[in-house]
CSV table of C-alpha atoms in Angstrom, one decimal:
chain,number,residue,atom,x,y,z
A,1,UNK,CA,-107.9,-32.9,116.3
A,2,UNK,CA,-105.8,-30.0,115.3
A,3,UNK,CA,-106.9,-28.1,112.5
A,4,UNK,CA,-104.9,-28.0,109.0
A,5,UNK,CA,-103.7,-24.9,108.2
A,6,UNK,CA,-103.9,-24.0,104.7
A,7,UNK,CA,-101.3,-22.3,103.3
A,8,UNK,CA,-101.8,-19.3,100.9
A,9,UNK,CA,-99.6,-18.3,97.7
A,10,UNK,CA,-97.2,-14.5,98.1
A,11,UNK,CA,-95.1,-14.5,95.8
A,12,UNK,CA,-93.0,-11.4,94.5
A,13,UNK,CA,-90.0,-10.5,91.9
A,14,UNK,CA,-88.7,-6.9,91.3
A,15,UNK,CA,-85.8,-6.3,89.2
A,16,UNK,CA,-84.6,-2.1,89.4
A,17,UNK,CA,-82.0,0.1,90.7
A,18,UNK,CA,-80.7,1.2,94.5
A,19,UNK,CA,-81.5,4.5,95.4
A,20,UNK,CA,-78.9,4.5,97.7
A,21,UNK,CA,-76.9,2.1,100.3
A,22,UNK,CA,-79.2,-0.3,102.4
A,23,UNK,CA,-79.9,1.1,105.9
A,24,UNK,CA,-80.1,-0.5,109.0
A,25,UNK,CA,-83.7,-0.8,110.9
A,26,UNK,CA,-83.5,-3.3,112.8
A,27,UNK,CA,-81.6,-6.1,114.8
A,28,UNK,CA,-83.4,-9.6,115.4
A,29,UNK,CA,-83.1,-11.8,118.8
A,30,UNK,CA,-81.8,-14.6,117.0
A,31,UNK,CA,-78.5,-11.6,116.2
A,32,UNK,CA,-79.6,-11.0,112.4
A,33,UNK,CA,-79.8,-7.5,110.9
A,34,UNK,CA,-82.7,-5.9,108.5
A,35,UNK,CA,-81.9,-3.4,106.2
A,36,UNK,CA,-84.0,-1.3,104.0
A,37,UNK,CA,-83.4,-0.1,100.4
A,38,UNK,CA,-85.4,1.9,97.8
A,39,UNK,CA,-85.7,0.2,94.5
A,40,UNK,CA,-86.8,2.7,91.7
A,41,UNK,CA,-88.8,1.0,89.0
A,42,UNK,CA,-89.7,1.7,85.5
A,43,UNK,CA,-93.0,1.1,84.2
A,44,UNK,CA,-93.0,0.5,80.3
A,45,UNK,CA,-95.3,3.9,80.2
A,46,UNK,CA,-91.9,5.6,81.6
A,47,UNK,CA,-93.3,6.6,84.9
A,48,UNK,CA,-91.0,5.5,88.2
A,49,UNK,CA,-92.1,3.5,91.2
A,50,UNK,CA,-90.5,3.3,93.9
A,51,UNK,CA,-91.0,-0.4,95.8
A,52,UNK,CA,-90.0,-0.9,99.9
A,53,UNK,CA,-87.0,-3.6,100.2
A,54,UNK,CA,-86.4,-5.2,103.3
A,55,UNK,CA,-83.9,-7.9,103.9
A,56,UNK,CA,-81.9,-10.1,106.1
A,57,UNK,CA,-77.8,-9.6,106.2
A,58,UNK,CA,-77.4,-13.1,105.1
A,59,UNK,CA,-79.3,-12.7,101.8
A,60,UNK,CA,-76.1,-10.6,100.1
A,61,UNK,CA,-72.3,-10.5,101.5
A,62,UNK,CA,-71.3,-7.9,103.7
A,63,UNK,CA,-69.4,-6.1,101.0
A,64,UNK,CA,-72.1,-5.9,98.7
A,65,UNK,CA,-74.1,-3.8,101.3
A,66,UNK,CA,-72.1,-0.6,101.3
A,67,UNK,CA,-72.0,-0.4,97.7
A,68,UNK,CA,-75.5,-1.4,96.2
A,69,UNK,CA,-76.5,2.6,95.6
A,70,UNK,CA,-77.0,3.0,91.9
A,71,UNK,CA,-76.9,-0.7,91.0
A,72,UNK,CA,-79.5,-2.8,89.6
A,73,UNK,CA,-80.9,-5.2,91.5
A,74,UNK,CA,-83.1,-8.6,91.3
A,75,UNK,CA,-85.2,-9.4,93.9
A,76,UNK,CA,-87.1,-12.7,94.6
A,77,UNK,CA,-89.5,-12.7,97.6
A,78,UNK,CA,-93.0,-11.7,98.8
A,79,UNK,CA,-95.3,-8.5,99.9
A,80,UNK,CA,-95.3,-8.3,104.2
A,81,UNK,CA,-96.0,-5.3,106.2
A,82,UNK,CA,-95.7,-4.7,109.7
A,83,UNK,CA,-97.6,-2.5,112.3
A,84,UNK,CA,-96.6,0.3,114.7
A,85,UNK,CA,-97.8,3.3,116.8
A,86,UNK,CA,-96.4,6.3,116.9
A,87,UNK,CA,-97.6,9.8,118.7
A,88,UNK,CA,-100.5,7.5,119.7
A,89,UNK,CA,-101.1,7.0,115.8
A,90,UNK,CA,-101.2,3.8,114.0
A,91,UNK,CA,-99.3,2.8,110.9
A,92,UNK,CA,-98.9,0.3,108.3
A,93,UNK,CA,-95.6,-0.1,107.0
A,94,UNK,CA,-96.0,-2.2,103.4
A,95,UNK,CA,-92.5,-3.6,102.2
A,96,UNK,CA,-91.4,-6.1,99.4
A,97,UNK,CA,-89.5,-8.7,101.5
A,98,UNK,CA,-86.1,-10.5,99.5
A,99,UNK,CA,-85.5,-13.7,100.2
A,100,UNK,CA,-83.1,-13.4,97.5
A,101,UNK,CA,-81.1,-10.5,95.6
A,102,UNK,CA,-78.7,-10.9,93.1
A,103,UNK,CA,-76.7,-7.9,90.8
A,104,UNK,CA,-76.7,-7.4,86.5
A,105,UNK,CA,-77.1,-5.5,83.8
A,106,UNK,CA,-80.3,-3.4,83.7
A,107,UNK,CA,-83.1,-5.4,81.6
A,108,UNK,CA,-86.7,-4.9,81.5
A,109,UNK,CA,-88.0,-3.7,84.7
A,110,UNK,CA,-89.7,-6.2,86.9
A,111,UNK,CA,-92.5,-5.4,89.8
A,112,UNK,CA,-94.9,-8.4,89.9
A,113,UNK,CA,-96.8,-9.3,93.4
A,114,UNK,CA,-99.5,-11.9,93.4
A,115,UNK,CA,-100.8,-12.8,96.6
A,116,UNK,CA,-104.4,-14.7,98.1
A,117,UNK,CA,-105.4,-13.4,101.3
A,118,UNK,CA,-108.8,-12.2,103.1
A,119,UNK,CA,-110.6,-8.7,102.7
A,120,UNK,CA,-111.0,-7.2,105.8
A,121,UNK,CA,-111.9,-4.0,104.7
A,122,UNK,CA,-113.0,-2.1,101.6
A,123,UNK,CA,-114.4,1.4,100.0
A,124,UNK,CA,-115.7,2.0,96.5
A,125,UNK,CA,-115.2,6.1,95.3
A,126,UNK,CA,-114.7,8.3,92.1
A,127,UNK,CA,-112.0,10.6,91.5
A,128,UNK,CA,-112.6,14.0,90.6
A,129,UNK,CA,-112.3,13.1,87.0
A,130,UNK,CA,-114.9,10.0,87.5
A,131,UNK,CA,-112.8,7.2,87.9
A,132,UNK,CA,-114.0,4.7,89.5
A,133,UNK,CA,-111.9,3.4,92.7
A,134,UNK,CA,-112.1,1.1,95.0
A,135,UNK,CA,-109.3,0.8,98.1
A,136,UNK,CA,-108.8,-2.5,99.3
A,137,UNK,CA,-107.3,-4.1,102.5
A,138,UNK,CA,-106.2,-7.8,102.3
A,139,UNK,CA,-105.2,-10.2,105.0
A,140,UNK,CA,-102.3,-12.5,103.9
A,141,UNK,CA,-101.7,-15.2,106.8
A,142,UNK,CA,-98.3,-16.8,106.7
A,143,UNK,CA,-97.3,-20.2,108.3
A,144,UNK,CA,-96.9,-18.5,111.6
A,145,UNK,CA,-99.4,-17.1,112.1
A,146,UNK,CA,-98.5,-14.1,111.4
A,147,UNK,CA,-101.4,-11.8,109.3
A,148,UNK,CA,-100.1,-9.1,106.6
A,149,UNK,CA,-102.3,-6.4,105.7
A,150,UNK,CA,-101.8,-5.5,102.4
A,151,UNK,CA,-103.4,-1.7,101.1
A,152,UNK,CA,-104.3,-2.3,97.4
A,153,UNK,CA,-106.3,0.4,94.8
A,154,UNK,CA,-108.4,-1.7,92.0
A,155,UNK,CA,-109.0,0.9,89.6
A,156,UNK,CA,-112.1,0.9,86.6
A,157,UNK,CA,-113.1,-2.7,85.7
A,158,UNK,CA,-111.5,-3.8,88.6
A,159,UNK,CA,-112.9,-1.4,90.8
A,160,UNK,CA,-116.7,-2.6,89.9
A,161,UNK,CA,-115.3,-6.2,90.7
A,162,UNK,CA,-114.2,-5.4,94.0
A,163,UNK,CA,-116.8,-3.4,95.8
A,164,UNK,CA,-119.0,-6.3,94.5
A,165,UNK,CA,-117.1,-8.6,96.6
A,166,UNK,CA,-117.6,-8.8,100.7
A,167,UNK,CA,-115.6,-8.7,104.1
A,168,UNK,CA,-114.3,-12.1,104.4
A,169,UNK,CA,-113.8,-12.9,101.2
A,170,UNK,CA,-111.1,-15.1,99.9
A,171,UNK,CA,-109.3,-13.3,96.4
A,172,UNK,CA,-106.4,-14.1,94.2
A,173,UNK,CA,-104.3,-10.4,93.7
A,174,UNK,CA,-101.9,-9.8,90.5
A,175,UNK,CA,-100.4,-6.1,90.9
A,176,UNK,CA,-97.6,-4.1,91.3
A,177,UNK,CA,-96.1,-2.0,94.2
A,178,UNK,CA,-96.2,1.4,93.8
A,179,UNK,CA,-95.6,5.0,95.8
A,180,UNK,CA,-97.5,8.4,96.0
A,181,UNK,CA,-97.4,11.5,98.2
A,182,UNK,CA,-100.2,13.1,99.9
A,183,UNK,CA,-100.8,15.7,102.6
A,184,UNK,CA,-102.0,14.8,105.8
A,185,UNK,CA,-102.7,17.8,108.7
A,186,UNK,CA,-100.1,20.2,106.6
A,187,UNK,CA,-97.1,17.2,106.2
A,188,UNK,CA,-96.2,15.5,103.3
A,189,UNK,CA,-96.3,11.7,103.7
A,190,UNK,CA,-95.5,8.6,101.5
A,191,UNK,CA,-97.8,5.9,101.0
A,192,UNK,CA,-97.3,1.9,99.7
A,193,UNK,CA,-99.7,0.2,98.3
A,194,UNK,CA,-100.2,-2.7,95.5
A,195,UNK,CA,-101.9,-1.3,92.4
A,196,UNK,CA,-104.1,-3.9,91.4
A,197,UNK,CA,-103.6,-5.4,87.5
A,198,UNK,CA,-106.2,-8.5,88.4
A,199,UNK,CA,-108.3,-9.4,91.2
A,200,UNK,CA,-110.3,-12.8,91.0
A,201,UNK,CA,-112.2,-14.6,94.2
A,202,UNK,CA,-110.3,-17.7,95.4
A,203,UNK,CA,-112.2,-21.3,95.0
């Protein structure tokens, strides 16, 4: 008897404005194009995010691609990320995937992920400063089999929660998607990751 798979929740909604036009990354077998955006997001403290868009060429007209830079956008999808190798190297590539986008007047900035997956791997620290950390990486199966790994950083209270829990286990995620810079062997990279508001273990 086959096994039931049991499907897992990823939902996503982030509302914020174009950094610029949508560029092309990639062209599908079944014909469709990808395109990638930055959405810059305001947190009610005032500080910026910037949140990873990726989406299909059939989610918005045609028109509307050339002319999305500077206007504010509503996104509905969910958190995916994707693996490659480059120079030998491996990296994650984490991106907020619409499924649909739609254009307005600038409201209160949205950037809300909540996803269940698996922890494959994790590592409590302390900042400089003493604040207690603890880096997370969570397995999100889709339908196809497909696995997302997701980067997330529990900070405090939430920190002390996570490196409690173990590999393998099973954990509902309420964050948001956010960007930093750090050095790595003398260049300055980017890094995506969710930013961890609530962590709970699944039943």
């Amino acid at each position: 008897m086959k096994k039931k798979q049991i499907v897992y929740e990823n939902t996503a909604c982030v509302s914020g404005k174009a950094l610029d036009n949508p560029e092309l990354v990639h062209l599908t077998t079944s014909g469709n194009e990808i395109y990638e955006v930055i959405v810059e997001v305001q947190r009610k403290s005032g500080i910026f995010d910037q949140v990873r868009v990726r989406f299909r060429d059939e989610v918005v007209k045609p028109e509307e691609i050339s002319r999305m830079k500077g206007r504010y956008l509503f996104l509905f999808g969910s958190v995916r990320s994707v693996s490659y190798h480059v120079s030998g190297k491996h990296h994650l590539h984490l991106f907020f995937w619409a499924e649909k986008i739609s254009f307005g007047r600038k409201e209160q900035d949205d950037n809300m992920f909540r996803f269940t997956g698996f922890i494959v791997k994790k590592k409590f620290r302390n900042t400089p400063s003493g604040i207690a950390i603890t880096d997370l990486m969570v397995a999100y199966n889709r339908v196809n089999g497909v696995s997302d790994y997701i980067p997330c950083i529990a900070w405090g209270r939430d920190a002390y929660y996570a490196e409690n829990l173990v590999i393998g286990d099973k954990v509902d995620v309420l964050g948001r998607m956010q960007s930093r810079i750090y050095w790595k062997d003398d260049n300055q990279m980017k890094a995506y990751e969710i930013s961890i508001q609530q962590i709970e273990k699944a039943g």
